[in-house]
Short mmCIF file of C-alpha atoms in Angstrom, two decimals:
data_model
loop_
_atom_site.label_atom_id
_atom_site.label_comp_id
_atom_site.label_asym_id
_atom_site.label_seq_id
_atom_site.Cartn_x
_atom_site.Cartn_y
_atom_site.Cartn_z
CA UNK G 21 -44.40 19.66 93.18
CA UNK G 22 -46.49 22.10 95.18
CA UNK G 23 -46.49 21.68 98.94
CA UNK G 24 -49.12 24.30 99.80
CA UNK G 25 -51.11 22.24 102.29
CA UNK G 26 -53.39 24.45 104.36
CA UNK G 27 -55.47 27.01 102.49
CA UNK G 28 -57.01 29.45 105.00
CA UNK G 29 -60.78 29.80 104.88
CA UNK G 30 -62.50 33.08 105.69
CA UNK G 31 -64.76 33.02 108.73
CA UNK G 32 -67.44 35.10 107.03
CA UNK G 33 -67.44 32.89 103.94
CA UNK G 34 -67.74 29.73 106.03
CA UNK G 35 -70.45 31.30 108.20
CA UNK G 36 -72.43 32.04 105.04
CA UNK G 37 -72.11 28.39 103.99
CA UNK G 38 -73.37 27.23 107.40
CA UNK G 39 -76.30 29.64 107.17
CA UNK G 40 -77.25 28.17 103.80
CA UNK G 41 -77.06 24.66 105.25
CA UNK G 42 -79.44 25.68 108.05
CA UNK G 43 -81.98 27.06 105.59
CA UNK G 44 -81.59 23.96 103.40
CA UNK G 45 -82.73 21.73 106.26
CA UNK G 46 -85.78 23.79 107.14
CA UNK G 47 -84.28 25.68 110.06
CA UNK G 48 -85.25 29.14 108.79
CA UNK G 49 -86.39 30.36 112.20
CA UNK G 50 -83.12 29.22 113.79
CA UNK G 51 -81.10 30.80 110.97
CA UNK G 52 -82.96 34.08 111.51
CA UNK G 53 -82.52 33.99 115.29
CA UNK G 54 -78.78 33.43 114.84
CA UNK G 55 -78.53 36.37 112.44
CA UNK G 56 -78.08 34.52 109.14
CA UNK G 57 -81.34 35.78 107.66
CA UNK G 58 -83.55 38.81 108.46
CA UNK G 59 -86.98 38.97 110.11
CA UNK G 60 -86.67 37.36 113.50
CA UNK G 61 -87.74 38.24 117.02
CA UNK G 62 -84.39 36.87 118.20
CA UNK G 63 -85.97 34.17 120.37
CA UNK G 64 -84.84 30.55 119.94
CA UNK G 65 -87.32 27.82 120.84
CA UNK G 66 -85.54 24.43 121.21
CA UNK G 67 -88.86 22.67 120.69
CA UNK G 68 -88.60 23.53 117.00
CA UNK G 69 -85.52 21.35 116.61
CA UNK G 70 -86.06 18.00 114.88
CA UNK G 71 -83.51 15.17 115.29
CA UNK G 72 -83.52 14.27 111.58
CA UNK G 73 -82.91 17.87 110.50
CA UNK G 74 -80.18 18.45 113.12
CA UNK G 75 -78.34 15.28 112.08
CA UNK G 76 -78.59 16.23 108.39
CA UNK G 77 -77.22 19.69 109.28
CA UNK G 78 -74.26 18.18 111.16
CA UNK G 79 -73.55 15.76 108.31
CA UNK G 80 -73.51 18.57 105.74
CA UNK G 81 -71.15 20.69 107.86
CA UNK G 82 -68.53 17.98 107.40
CA UNK G 83 -65.91 16.43 109.72
CA UNK G 84 -66.55 18.79 112.65
CA UNK G 85 -70.30 18.19 112.50
CA UNK G 86 -69.87 14.42 112.25
CA UNK G 87 -67.44 14.25 115.18
CA UNK G 88 -69.65 16.56 117.24
CA UNK G 89 -72.66 14.34 116.54
CA UNK G 90 -70.71 11.26 117.58
CA UNK G 91 -69.84 12.92 120.88
CA UNK G 92 -73.42 14.08 121.44
CA UNK G 93 -74.52 10.46 120.94
CA UNK G 94 -72.82 9.73 124.28
CA UNK G 95 -74.62 12.51 126.17
CA UNK G 96 -77.69 10.74 127.45
CA UNK G 97 -77.62 13.23 130.32
CA UNK G 98 -78.60 15.92 127.78
CA UNK G 99 -80.73 14.17 125.17
CA UNK G 100 -83.62 11.74 125.16
CA UNK G 101 -83.35 8.32 123.49
CA UNK G 102 -84.73 9.39 120.09
CA UNK G 103 -82.06 12.10 119.88
CA UNK G 104 -79.30 9.66 120.87
CA UNK G 105 -80.50 7.22 118.21
CA UNK G 106 -80.37 9.98 115.57
CA UNK G 107 -76.86 11.13 116.55
CA UNK G 108 -75.66 7.50 116.50
CA UNK G 109 -76.24 7.35 112.73
CA UNK G 110 -73.28 9.68 112.10
CA UNK G 111 -70.17 7.72 111.10
CA UNK G 112 -66.68 9.08 110.53
CA UNK G 113 -66.15 7.33 107.20
CA UNK G 114 -65.24 9.37 104.15
CA UNK G 115 -64.10 8.59 100.63
CA UNK G 116 -60.30 8.40 100.44
CA UNK G 117 -58.33 11.14 98.74
CA UNK G 118 -56.18 10.10 95.77
CA UNK G 119 -52.54 9.52 96.73
CA UNK G 120 -51.58 12.47 94.51
CA UNK G 121 -53.33 14.72 97.05
CA UNK G 122 -51.64 13.03 100.01
CA UNK G 123 -48.06 12.89 98.71
CA UNK G 124 -47.42 16.67 99.11
CA UNK G 125 -47.84 16.16 102.87
CA UNK G 126 -45.13 13.49 102.83
CA UNK G 127 -42.85 15.71 100.73
CA UNK G 128 -43.32 18.64 103.12
CA UNK G 129 -42.57 16.38 106.10
CA UNK G 130 -39.73 14.17 104.78
CA UNK G 131 -38.43 15.89 101.61
CA UNK G 132 -38.54 15.01 97.92
CA UNK G 133 -36.60 11.77 98.44
CA UNK G 134 -38.98 10.44 101.09
CA UNK G 135 -39.29 7.05 99.37
CA UNK G 136 -35.65 6.27 100.22
CA UNK G 137 -36.70 5.47 103.81
CA UNK G 138 -39.03 2.70 102.65
CA UNK G 139 -38.51 -0.69 101.08
CA UNK G 140 -42.22 -0.65 100.21
CA UNK G 141 -45.05 1.88 100.43
CA UNK G 142 -48.60 0.86 99.47
CA UNK G 143 -50.36 3.83 97.92
CA UNK G 144 -53.81 2.31 98.38
CA UNK G 145 -55.03 3.53 101.80
CA UNK G 146 -55.79 0.97 104.47
CA UNK G 147 -58.43 3.27 106.01
CA UNK G 148 -59.78 6.77 105.49
CA UNK G 149 -61.40 9.08 108.05
CA UNK G 150 -62.18 12.79 108.22
CA UNK G 151 -58.83 13.78 109.75
CA UNK G 152 -56.33 11.27 108.37
CA UNK G 153 -55.70 8.36 106.02
CA UNK G 154 -53.55 5.35 106.88
CA UNK G 155 -51.22 3.32 104.68
CA UNK G 156 -49.16 0.15 105.10
CA UNK G 157 -45.43 0.24 104.40
CA UNK G 158 -42.12 -1.49 105.09
CA UNK G 159 -39.00 0.31 106.30
CA UNK G 160 -35.52 -0.41 105.01
CA UNK G 161 -34.72 -2.41 108.15
CA UNK G 162 -37.65 -4.73 107.45
CA UNK G 163 -40.09 -3.27 110.00
CA UNK G 164 -43.72 -3.46 108.95
CA UNK G 165 -45.38 -0.13 109.77
CA UNK G 166 -48.57 1.89 109.52
CA UNK G 167 -48.21 5.43 108.14
CA UNK G 168 -50.91 7.86 109.26
CA UNK G 169 -51.16 11.07 107.21
CA UNK G 170 -53.35 14.08 108.01
CA UNK G 171 -55.57 15.05 105.10
CA UNK G 172 -54.43 18.37 103.57
CA UNK G 173 -56.59 21.39 104.38
CA UNK G 174 -58.20 19.67 107.38
CA UNK G 175 -56.75 21.86 110.13
CA UNK G 176 -57.88 25.27 108.86
CA UNK G 177 -61.42 24.16 108.00
CA UNK G 178 -61.92 22.40 111.33
CA UNK G 179 -60.60 25.39 113.26
CA UNK G 180 -62.90 27.78 111.34
CA UNK G 181 -65.92 25.54 111.95
CA UNK G 182 -65.25 25.27 115.69
CA UNK G 183 -64.85 29.06 116.02
CA UNK G 184 -68.16 29.63 114.24
CA UNK G 185 -70.02 27.01 116.27
CA UNK G 186 -68.76 28.52 119.53
CA UNK G 187 -69.96 31.97 118.43
CA UNK G 188 -73.36 30.59 117.43
CA UNK G 189 -73.61 28.81 120.78
CA UNK G 190 -72.95 32.09 122.62
CA UNK G 191 -75.68 33.81 120.60
CA UNK G 192 -78.06 30.94 121.34
CA UNK G 193 -77.28 31.18 125.07
CA UNK G 194 -78.24 34.87 125.12
CA UNK G 195 -81.51 34.22 123.27
CA UNK G 196 -82.70 31.09 125.05
CA UNK G 197 -82.43 30.55 128.83
CA UNK G 198 -83.24 26.88 128.27
CA UNK G 199 -80.23 26.47 125.96
CA UNK G 200 -77.98 28.56 128.26
CA UNK G 201 -78.59 26.12 131.10
CA UNK G 202 -76.64 23.46 129.19
CA UNK G 203 -73.58 25.70 128.62
CA UNK G 204 -73.09 24.78 124.92
CA UNK G 205 -70.30 27.32 124.36
CA UNK G 206 -68.21 25.76 127.13
CA UNK G 207 -68.93 22.29 125.75
CA UNK G 208 -67.90 23.32 122.21
CA UNK G 209 -64.70 24.99 123.41
CA UNK G 210 -63.68 21.74 125.14
CA UNK G 211 -64.66 19.83 122.00
CA UNK G 212 -62.51 22.19 119.91
CA UNK G 213 -59.47 21.73 122.16
CA UNK G 214 -59.79 17.96 121.95
CA UNK G 215 -60.19 18.14 118.18
CA UNK G 216 -57.06 20.30 117.84
CA UNK G 217 -55.17 17.75 119.92
CA UNK G 218 -56.46 14.93 117.70
CA UNK G 219 -55.10 16.69 114.60
CA UNK G 220 -51.58 16.68 116.09
CA UNK G 221 -50.33 13.23 115.08
CA UNK G 222 -47.18 13.64 117.19
CA UNK G 223 -49.38 14.23 120.26
CA UNK G 224 -51.27 11.04 119.41
CA UNK G 225 -47.94 9.19 119.29
CA UNK G 226 -46.87 10.55 122.67
CA UNK G 227 -50.19 9.44 124.16
CA UNK G 228 -49.68 6.00 122.66
CA UNK G 229 -46.32 5.74 124.42
CA UNK G 230 -47.56 7.09 127.77
CA UNK G 231 -50.64 4.88 127.96
CA UNK G 232 -48.71 2.01 126.37
CA UNK G 233 -46.14 2.13 129.18
CA UNK G 234 -48.96 1.55 131.69
CA UNK G 235 -50.66 -1.15 129.59
CA UNK G 236 -47.37 -2.99 129.22
CA UNK G 237 -47.40 -3.65 132.98
CA UNK G 238 -50.57 -5.72 132.57
CA UNK G 239 -49.46 -7.49 129.39
CA UNK G 240 -51.31 -5.36 126.83
CA UNK G 241 -49.59 -4.45 123.56
CA UNK G 242 -49.47 -1.03 121.83
CA UNK G 243 -47.54 0.00 118.70
CA UNK G 244 -43.93 1.18 118.87
CA UNK G 245 -43.52 4.69 117.45
CA UNK G 246 -40.82 5.43 114.84
CA UNK G 247 -40.00 8.95 116.03
CA UNK G 248 -37.46 9.69 113.30
CA UNK G 249 -40.38 9.74 110.82
CA UNK G 250 -43.12 11.17 113.08
CA UNK G 251 -44.30 14.77 113.23
CA UNK G 252 -47.33 17.06 113.36
CA UNK G 253 -48.94 15.80 110.12
CA UNK G 254 -47.54 12.27 109.83
CA UNK G 255 -46.83 9.47 112.27
CA UNK G 256 -45.26 6.08 111.65
CA UNK G 257 -45.93 3.23 114.03
CA UNK G 258 -45.44 -0.50 114.29
CA UNK G 259 -48.05 -2.61 112.54
CA UNK G 260 -49.69 -4.98 114.99
CA UNK G 261 -50.60 -8.36 113.55
CA UNK G 262 -53.56 -10.22 114.94
CA UNK G 263 -57.29 -10.59 114.54
CA UNK G 264 -59.28 -7.36 114.76
CA UNK G 265 -61.91 -7.69 117.47
CA UNK G 266 -64.49 -6.58 114.90
CA UNK G 267 -63.88 -9.84 113.01
CA UNK G 268 -64.55 -12.11 116.00
CA UNK G 269 -68.31 -12.04 115.54
CA UNK G 270 -71.06 -12.11 118.15
CA UNK G 271 -71.44 -14.39 121.17
CA UNK G 272 -69.18 -17.39 120.87
CA UNK G 273 -68.67 -20.58 122.88
CA UNK G 274 -64.93 -20.21 122.30
CA UNK G 275 -63.38 -19.76 125.79
CA UNK G 276 -60.36 -18.12 124.15
CA UNK G 277 -62.53 -15.31 122.77
CA UNK G 278 -64.30 -14.87 126.13
CA UNK G 279 -60.96 -14.68 127.95
CA UNK G 280 -59.73 -12.09 125.44
CA UNK G 281 -62.88 -9.98 125.93
CA UNK G 282 -62.44 -10.01 129.71
CA UNK G 283 -58.76 -9.04 129.42
CA UNK G 284 -59.78 -6.15 127.16
CA UNK G 285 -62.35 -4.89 129.67
CA UNK G 286 -59.87 -5.23 132.52
CA UNK G 287 -57.39 -3.10 130.57
CA UNK G 288 -60.01 -0.40 129.92
CA UNK G 289 -61.04 -0.25 133.59
CA UNK G 290 -57.45 -0.09 134.81
CA UNK G 291 -56.59 2.70 132.36
CA UNK G 292 -59.50 4.76 133.68
CA UNK G 293 -59.32 4.08 137.40
CA UNK G 294 -55.61 3.58 138.05
CA UNK G 295 -53.85 5.41 135.21
CA UNK G 296 -56.22 8.36 134.77
CA UNK G 297 -55.37 8.60 131.06
CA UNK G 298 -57.14 6.16 128.79
CA UNK G 299 -58.00 5.21 125.21
CA UNK G 300 -61.05 7.31 124.38
CA UNK G 301 -62.46 5.17 121.56
CA UNK G 302 -61.79 1.45 122.27
CA UNK G 303 -64.29 0.14 119.72
CA UNK G 304 -63.68 -3.32 118.16
CA UNK G 305 -61.89 -1.83 115.14
CA UNK G 306 -59.18 -0.42 117.43
CA UNK G 307 -58.60 -3.64 119.38
CA UNK G 308 -56.70 -6.78 118.32
CA UNK G 309 -56.53 -10.37 119.53
CA UNK G 310 -52.81 -11.14 119.37
CA UNK G 311 -51.79 -14.77 119.68
CA UNK G 312 -54.16 -16.86 121.75
CA UNK G 313 -55.58 -14.22 124.14
CA UNK G 314 -53.33 -11.15 124.28
CA UNK G 315 -54.88 -7.72 123.77
CA UNK G 316 -53.54 -4.95 121.54
CA UNK G 317 -54.77 -1.35 121.21
CA UNK G 318 -54.21 0.95 118.22
CA UNK G 319 -55.25 4.50 117.24
CA UNK G 320 -54.81 6.80 120.22
CA UNK G 321 -56.25 9.79 118.34
CA UNK G 322 -58.94 10.14 120.99
CA UNK G 323 -57.95 9.88 124.65
CA UNK G 324 -59.63 10.70 127.93
CA UNK G 325 -57.97 12.23 130.97
CA UNK G 326 -59.21 12.23 134.55
CA UNK G 327 -57.41 14.36 137.09
CA UNK G 328 -56.66 12.90 140.51
CA UNK G 329 -59.43 15.09 141.91
CA UNK G 330 -61.95 13.80 139.38
CA UNK G 331 -60.97 10.18 140.04
CA UNK G 332 -61.40 10.79 143.76
CA UNK G 333 -64.87 12.18 143.05
CA UNK G 334 -65.76 9.08 141.05
CA UNK G 335 -64.52 6.84 143.86
CA UNK G 336 -66.54 8.89 146.33
CA UNK G 337 -69.61 8.54 144.11
CA UNK G 338 -69.20 4.76 143.80
CA UNK G 339 -68.66 4.34 147.55
CA UNK G 340 -71.67 6.56 148.33
CA UNK G 341 -73.87 4.48 146.03
CA UNK G 342 -72.57 1.25 147.60
CA UNK G 343 -73.26 2.61 151.11
CA UNK G 344 -76.65 4.01 150.01
CA UNK G 345 -75.59 7.49 151.18
CA UNK G 346 -77.87 9.34 148.77
CA UNK G 347 -76.97 12.72 150.28
CA UNK G 348 -73.34 12.22 149.27
CA UNK G 349 -74.43 11.06 145.80
CA UNK G 350 -76.44 14.26 145.42
CA UNK G 351 -73.46 16.34 146.59
CA UNK G 352 -71.20 14.91 143.87
CA UNK G 353 -73.78 15.31 141.10
CA UNK G 354 -74.59 18.89 142.11
CA UNK G 355 -70.88 19.72 142.33
CA UNK G 356 -70.39 18.40 138.79
CA UNK G 357 -73.34 20.45 137.57
CA UNK G 358 -71.93 23.70 139.06
CA UNK G 359 -74.10 23.85 142.20
CA UNK G 360 -77.37 24.85 140.47
CA UNK G 361 -80.36 26.02 142.48
CA UNK G 362 -82.46 22.84 142.52
CA UNK G 363 -84.70 21.12 145.04
CA UNK G 364 -81.98 19.09 146.75
CA UNK G 365 -84.38 17.24 149.04
CA UNK G 366 -86.47 16.05 146.09
CA UNK G 367 -83.32 15.01 144.22
CA UNK G 368 -82.14 13.01 147.25
CA UNK G 369 -85.51 11.25 147.48
CA UNK G 370 -85.40 10.34 143.77
CA UNK G 371 -81.81 9.10 144.09
CA UNK G 372 -82.80 7.03 147.11
CA UNK G 373 -85.59 5.45 145.11
CA UNK G 374 -83.25 4.79 142.17
CA UNK G 375 -80.55 3.17 144.31
CA UNK G 376 -83.23 1.18 146.11
CA UNK G 377 -84.29 -0.42 142.83
CA UNK G 378 -80.87 -2.06 142.51
CA UNK G 379 -80.57 -2.94 146.21
CA UNK G 380 -80.21 -6.67 146.71
CA UNK G 381 -79.80 -7.31 142.98
CA UNK G 382 -77.05 -9.76 142.06
CA UNK G 383 -74.17 -7.83 140.49
CA UNK G 384 -74.16 -10.05 137.42
CA UNK G 385 -77.70 -8.85 136.73
CA UNK G 386 -76.74 -5.16 136.61
CA UNK G 387 -75.43 -3.42 133.51
CA UNK G 388 -73.63 -0.06 133.54
CA UNK G 389 -75.70 1.00 130.54
CA UNK G 390 -78.88 0.29 132.49
CA UNK G 391 -77.68 2.30 135.49
CA UNK G 392 -76.45 5.18 133.34
CA UNK G 393 -79.73 5.29 131.46
CA UNK G 394 -81.72 5.70 134.68
CA UNK G 395 -79.29 8.25 136.15
CA UNK G 396 -79.31 10.28 132.93
CA UNK G 397 -83.12 10.36 132.94
CA UNK G 398 -82.91 11.80 136.46
CA UNK G 399 -80.27 14.37 135.47
CA UNK G 400 -82.44 15.59 132.61
CA UNK G 401 -85.44 15.89 134.94
CA UNK G 402 -83.43 18.24 137.19
CA UNK G 403 -81.61 19.99 134.31
CA UNK G 404 -78.23 18.86 135.67
CA UNK G 405 -75.36 18.83 133.16
CA UNK G 406 -72.25 16.71 133.58
CA UNK G 407 -68.80 18.28 132.97
CA UNK G 408 -67.51 17.87 129.38
CA UNK G 409 -64.51 15.78 130.49
CA UNK G 410 -66.85 12.99 131.65
CA UNK G 411 -68.35 12.54 128.16
CA UNK G 412 -65.37 10.53 126.86
CA UNK G 413 -65.34 8.47 130.06
CA UNK G 414 -68.99 7.49 129.61
CA UNK G 415 -68.49 6.70 125.92
CA UNK G 416 -65.51 4.49 126.80
CA UNK G 417 -67.35 2.59 129.55
CA UNK G 418 -70.45 1.97 127.45
CA UNK G 419 -68.35 0.92 124.43
CA UNK G 420 -66.39 -1.51 126.60
CA UNK G 421 -69.43 -3.01 128.25
CA UNK G 422 -71.34 -3.46 124.98
CA UNK G 423 -68.36 -5.10 123.30
CA UNK G 424 -67.54 -7.47 126.17
CA UNK G 425 -71.11 -8.56 126.77
CA UNK G 426 -71.42 -9.47 123.06
CA UNK G 427 -68.58 -11.99 123.49
CA UNK G 428 -68.78 -12.94 127.17
CA UNK G 429 -72.39 -12.60 128.38
CA UNK G 430 -71.47 -13.70 131.90
CA UNK G 431 -69.03 -10.82 132.34
CA UNK G 432 -70.12 -8.12 134.77
CA UNK G 433 -68.24 -4.85 134.52
CA UNK G 434 -69.55 -3.60 137.87
CA UNK G 435 -68.31 -6.69 139.71
CA UNK G 436 -64.91 -6.56 138.00
CA UNK G 437 -64.53 -2.89 138.95
CA UNK G 438 -64.56 -3.66 142.69
CA UNK G 439 -60.98 -5.05 143.07
CA UNK G 440 -59.60 -2.25 140.90
CA UNK G 441 -61.32 0.32 143.10
CA UNK G 442 -59.76 -1.36 146.12
CA UNK G 443 -56.33 -0.99 144.51
CA UNK G 444 -56.97 2.72 144.08
CA UNK G 445 -58.15 3.06 147.68
CA UNK G 446 -55.07 1.17 148.88
CA UNK G 447 -52.93 3.64 146.95
CA UNK G 448 -54.83 6.64 148.33
CA UNK G 449 -54.68 5.48 151.97
CA UNK G 450 -51.23 3.92 152.03
CA UNK G 451 -48.67 5.13 154.60
CA UNK G 452 -46.81 6.96 151.84
CA UNK G 453 -50.01 8.66 150.72
CA UNK G 454 -50.94 9.56 154.32
CA UNK G 455 -47.53 11.04 154.99
CA UNK G 456 -47.71 13.09 151.79
CA UNK G 457 -51.13 14.38 152.81
CA UNK G 458 -49.97 15.30 156.29
CA UNK G 459 -46.98 17.19 154.93
CA UNK G 460 -49.29 19.09 152.60
CA UNK G 461 -51.49 20.11 155.54
CA UNK G 462 -48.43 21.18 157.51
CA UNK G 463 -47.19 23.28 154.58
CA UNK G 464 -50.56 25.01 154.40
CA UNK G 465 -50.46 25.68 158.15
CA UNK G 466 -46.97 27.12 157.91
CA UNK G 467 -48.06 29.24 154.97
CA UNK G 468 -50.75 30.77 157.16
CA UNK G 469 -48.13 32.22 159.50
CA UNK G 470 -47.69 35.13 157.13
CA UNK G 471 -51.31 36.13 157.80
CA UNK G 472 -51.03 35.93 161.62
CA UNK G 473 -50.66 39.72 162.10
CA UNK G 474 -53.87 40.33 160.13
CA UNK G 475 -55.67 37.52 161.96
CA UNK G 476 -54.62 38.92 165.37
CA UNK G 477 -55.64 42.43 164.32
CA UNK G 478 -59.08 41.15 163.28
CA UNK G 479 -59.45 39.29 166.57
CA UNK G 480 -58.55 42.42 168.51
CA UNK G 481 -61.12 44.44 166.56
CA UNK G 482 -63.84 41.89 167.26
CA UNK G 483 -62.96 41.83 170.99
CA UNK G 484 -63.14 45.63 171.26
CA UNK G 485 -66.35 46.11 169.26
CA UNK G 486 -68.21 43.01 170.37
CA UNK G 487 -69.40 42.41 166.78
CA UNK G 488 -68.50 39.51 164.51
CA UNK G 489 -68.90 40.19 160.76
CA UNK G 490 -70.50 37.24 158.93
CA UNK G 491 -71.00 36.68 155.18
CA UNK G 492 -73.00 33.75 153.79
CA UNK G 493 -73.62 32.80 150.16
CA UNK G 494 -77.19 31.79 149.10
CA UNK G 495 -76.34 28.09 148.71
CA UNK G 496 -74.91 28.00 152.23
CA UNK G 497 -77.99 29.70 153.66
CA UNK G 498 -80.25 27.22 151.93
CA UNK G 499 -78.31 24.30 153.32
CA UNK G 500 -78.33 25.79 156.81
CA UNK G 501 -82.09 26.25 156.66
CA UNK G 502 -82.68 22.71 155.35
CA UNK G 503 -80.50 21.24 158.10
CA UNK G 504 -81.64 23.37 161.07
CA UNK G 505 -82.91 20.34 163.00
CA UNK G 506 -79.55 18.56 162.95
CA UNK G 507 -77.77 18.47 166.29
CA UNK G 508 -74.19 19.69 166.11
CA UNK G 509 -71.55 17.05 166.73
CA UNK G 510 -68.17 17.77 168.34
CA UNK G 511 -66.41 14.94 166.52
CA UNK G 512 -65.64 17.07 163.42
CA UNK G 513 -63.58 19.71 165.30
CA UNK G 514 -61.91 17.03 167.45
CA UNK G 515 -60.90 15.01 164.38
CA UNK G 516 -59.65 18.15 162.63
CA UNK G 517 -57.50 19.03 165.64
CA UNK G 518 -55.99 15.53 165.67
CA UNK G 519 -55.22 15.70 161.92
CA UNK G 520 -53.49 19.07 162.39
CA UNK G 521 -51.47 17.64 165.29
CA UNK G 522 -50.42 14.67 163.14
CA UNK G 523 -49.30 17.03 160.39
CA UNK G 524 -47.09 18.95 162.79
CA UNK G 525 -45.62 15.77 164.32
CA UNK G 526 -44.88 13.93 161.06
CA UNK G 527 -41.17 14.84 160.94
CA UNK G 528 -40.50 14.56 164.67
CA UNK G 529 -42.02 11.10 165.04
CA UNK G 530 -43.72 9.26 162.22
CA UNK G 531 -45.01 6.65 164.72
CA UNK G 532 -46.69 9.24 166.96
CA UNK G 533 -48.10 11.03 163.91
CA UNK G 534 -49.56 7.73 162.68
CA UNK G 535 -51.18 7.02 166.05
CA UNK G 536 -52.64 10.54 166.11
CA UNK G 537 -54.03 10.13 162.58
CA UNK G 538 -55.54 6.77 163.53
CA UNK G 539 -57.19 8.43 166.53
CA UNK G 540 -58.73 11.00 164.18
CA UNK G 541 -60.14 8.20 162.03
CA UNK G 542 -61.65 6.50 165.09
CA UNK G 543 -63.33 9.75 166.14
CA UNK G 544 -64.85 10.19 162.68
CA UNK G 545 -66.06 6.58 162.46
CA UNK G 546 -67.53 6.54 165.95
CA UNK G 547 -71.29 7.04 166.01
#
C-alpha cells in the first residue's frame, strides 16, 4: 500500500490556476494588474470589485479561499454589510473522501497493523471538512473515541495558496494606496500561521488540554486526548455524549435549555477575559448539552489567544467606555490601528456621540452586535484597521451572543461581563500583582545604573554648552499643538516619584512600600 501523502505543488503552476480563476469570474483588469495577463496600467481600483465575483473566486480557490472568506465575514471593521453577507455564504463543508484515500494516512501514522488498536472502526465518516475528516471508533479497552484524520495532500496545497495570496497582496499594496492602508499582506501572513497551526492535529490536542484544564475549574467538559495514538496528521479523543446545541432548536420555554445557554456564554467570556486562550469557533455544532445542563466543547482546531497586554487594553477600553472617557477610547483604537494620521479631535467627537447614544440605556437592551456594528461603521469612516488577532475574538463574541440570545432572550452578555471584568481587575490590582509590578520597576531602575556614566556625561555637556538637544516625532508634535491650552499638573511627577520610592522599599518594608503606593494612587485620583 502506498503511503505517499503530500504531493508538492509548484508555485508557478498554482499561480497560473489562480490567474485563470480570476479571469473566469470577470476580473480581467485585476488579473492584468497583478501580472497574470498582459495589457495593464498596473493600477488597481477596488471599486471594480464585486462581492458575488470575489466570493465565487474564493470558493473556486478551495479550502484556503473558503476559510479566508469565513474570516473576512467577521471583519465588519473592513467591509460594509453587503460584503459581510456575501462572505457569510461560504461554508467549510466538502464531500468526504473515500476511506481508501484516508487509510494511507493511518498506515503512515500507526503502521500496517493499525486496526489491532481498535475493537471497532467505522469507515463511514462522521463529518468532513476541508482539512480533516472524523470517524467514530472503539478502543480495545472499551473507550468510545473520535478519530480525526487530516486529508492527504491538504498541507502542501494550503501552504502554496497562502504563499501566492501573500505575494499578490504585496503587489496590490504597491499598486493601490487604498488597499495598502488595510495591510492585507500582514493580515494574510497571520491567517497563514493560524492555518498552519490548525493543520497540526497534535497542536489542536494540546490546546484542547490547556483550555480544558481551565474550563474544568468552572465545570465545563472537554474531550480527553489519547496521546499514544495522536500525532501531526491524526488525533484520537474521547467521544462526548450529549445533545449537540445545534439540535436544541430556537427560543424555548425550557428553563433547562436557557440555563445551559447561559452557562455556555459564561464559559466563553471567562476563557477570553480570564484565561486569555479561548475556543475560536464555539458555534452550536461544537457545543454539547451533557446531562441536564452541563456544557461540553469539542473541536479546538481554531483557537484565539490574547496576550496579557492585549487583555489589559480591552479592559482599559471597556472602563473608558463605561466612564465616558472618549479620549482614552480614541487612544486605544488609534494604538490598535498603528497610530495613523487622522483627525483625532473629530474621532473623539464621533465617539462621544456614539457612547452618548447608549448612555442611560438599560444593559439588557444593549447587544454586543449592535455596539460592534456602530463602532465598525466609525472605524471604516476613519480608515482604522483592527489588529488581526482581534478578528477571532470578535467572531467568538458575536457567535456566542447570537447563539445565547436564540435560546435565552433575556440574557445580556454585556451585563454578565461586568463581574468577570471585576475578577480580572482584582487579579491585576491584588497585593501579589502590585508587589510583582513594583519589583519589575525596581529591576528596570537598577538596570539603568549601567547607563549612569553616559547620563552624567550628557548632563555635564548640557551644563557647559547651555543647550538641550530635543527630538520630537510628528505624532507627538501634533498632540502637543492640540493640547497647548492644557495647564500642566504636578500630580503626574509626584505620583511617579512615589511609585519609584515604593519599588525601592518593597524588600525593606512591604508595609511602608504599600503605604507609599497608596499615596501615589491618592495623588493620581485627586482632582
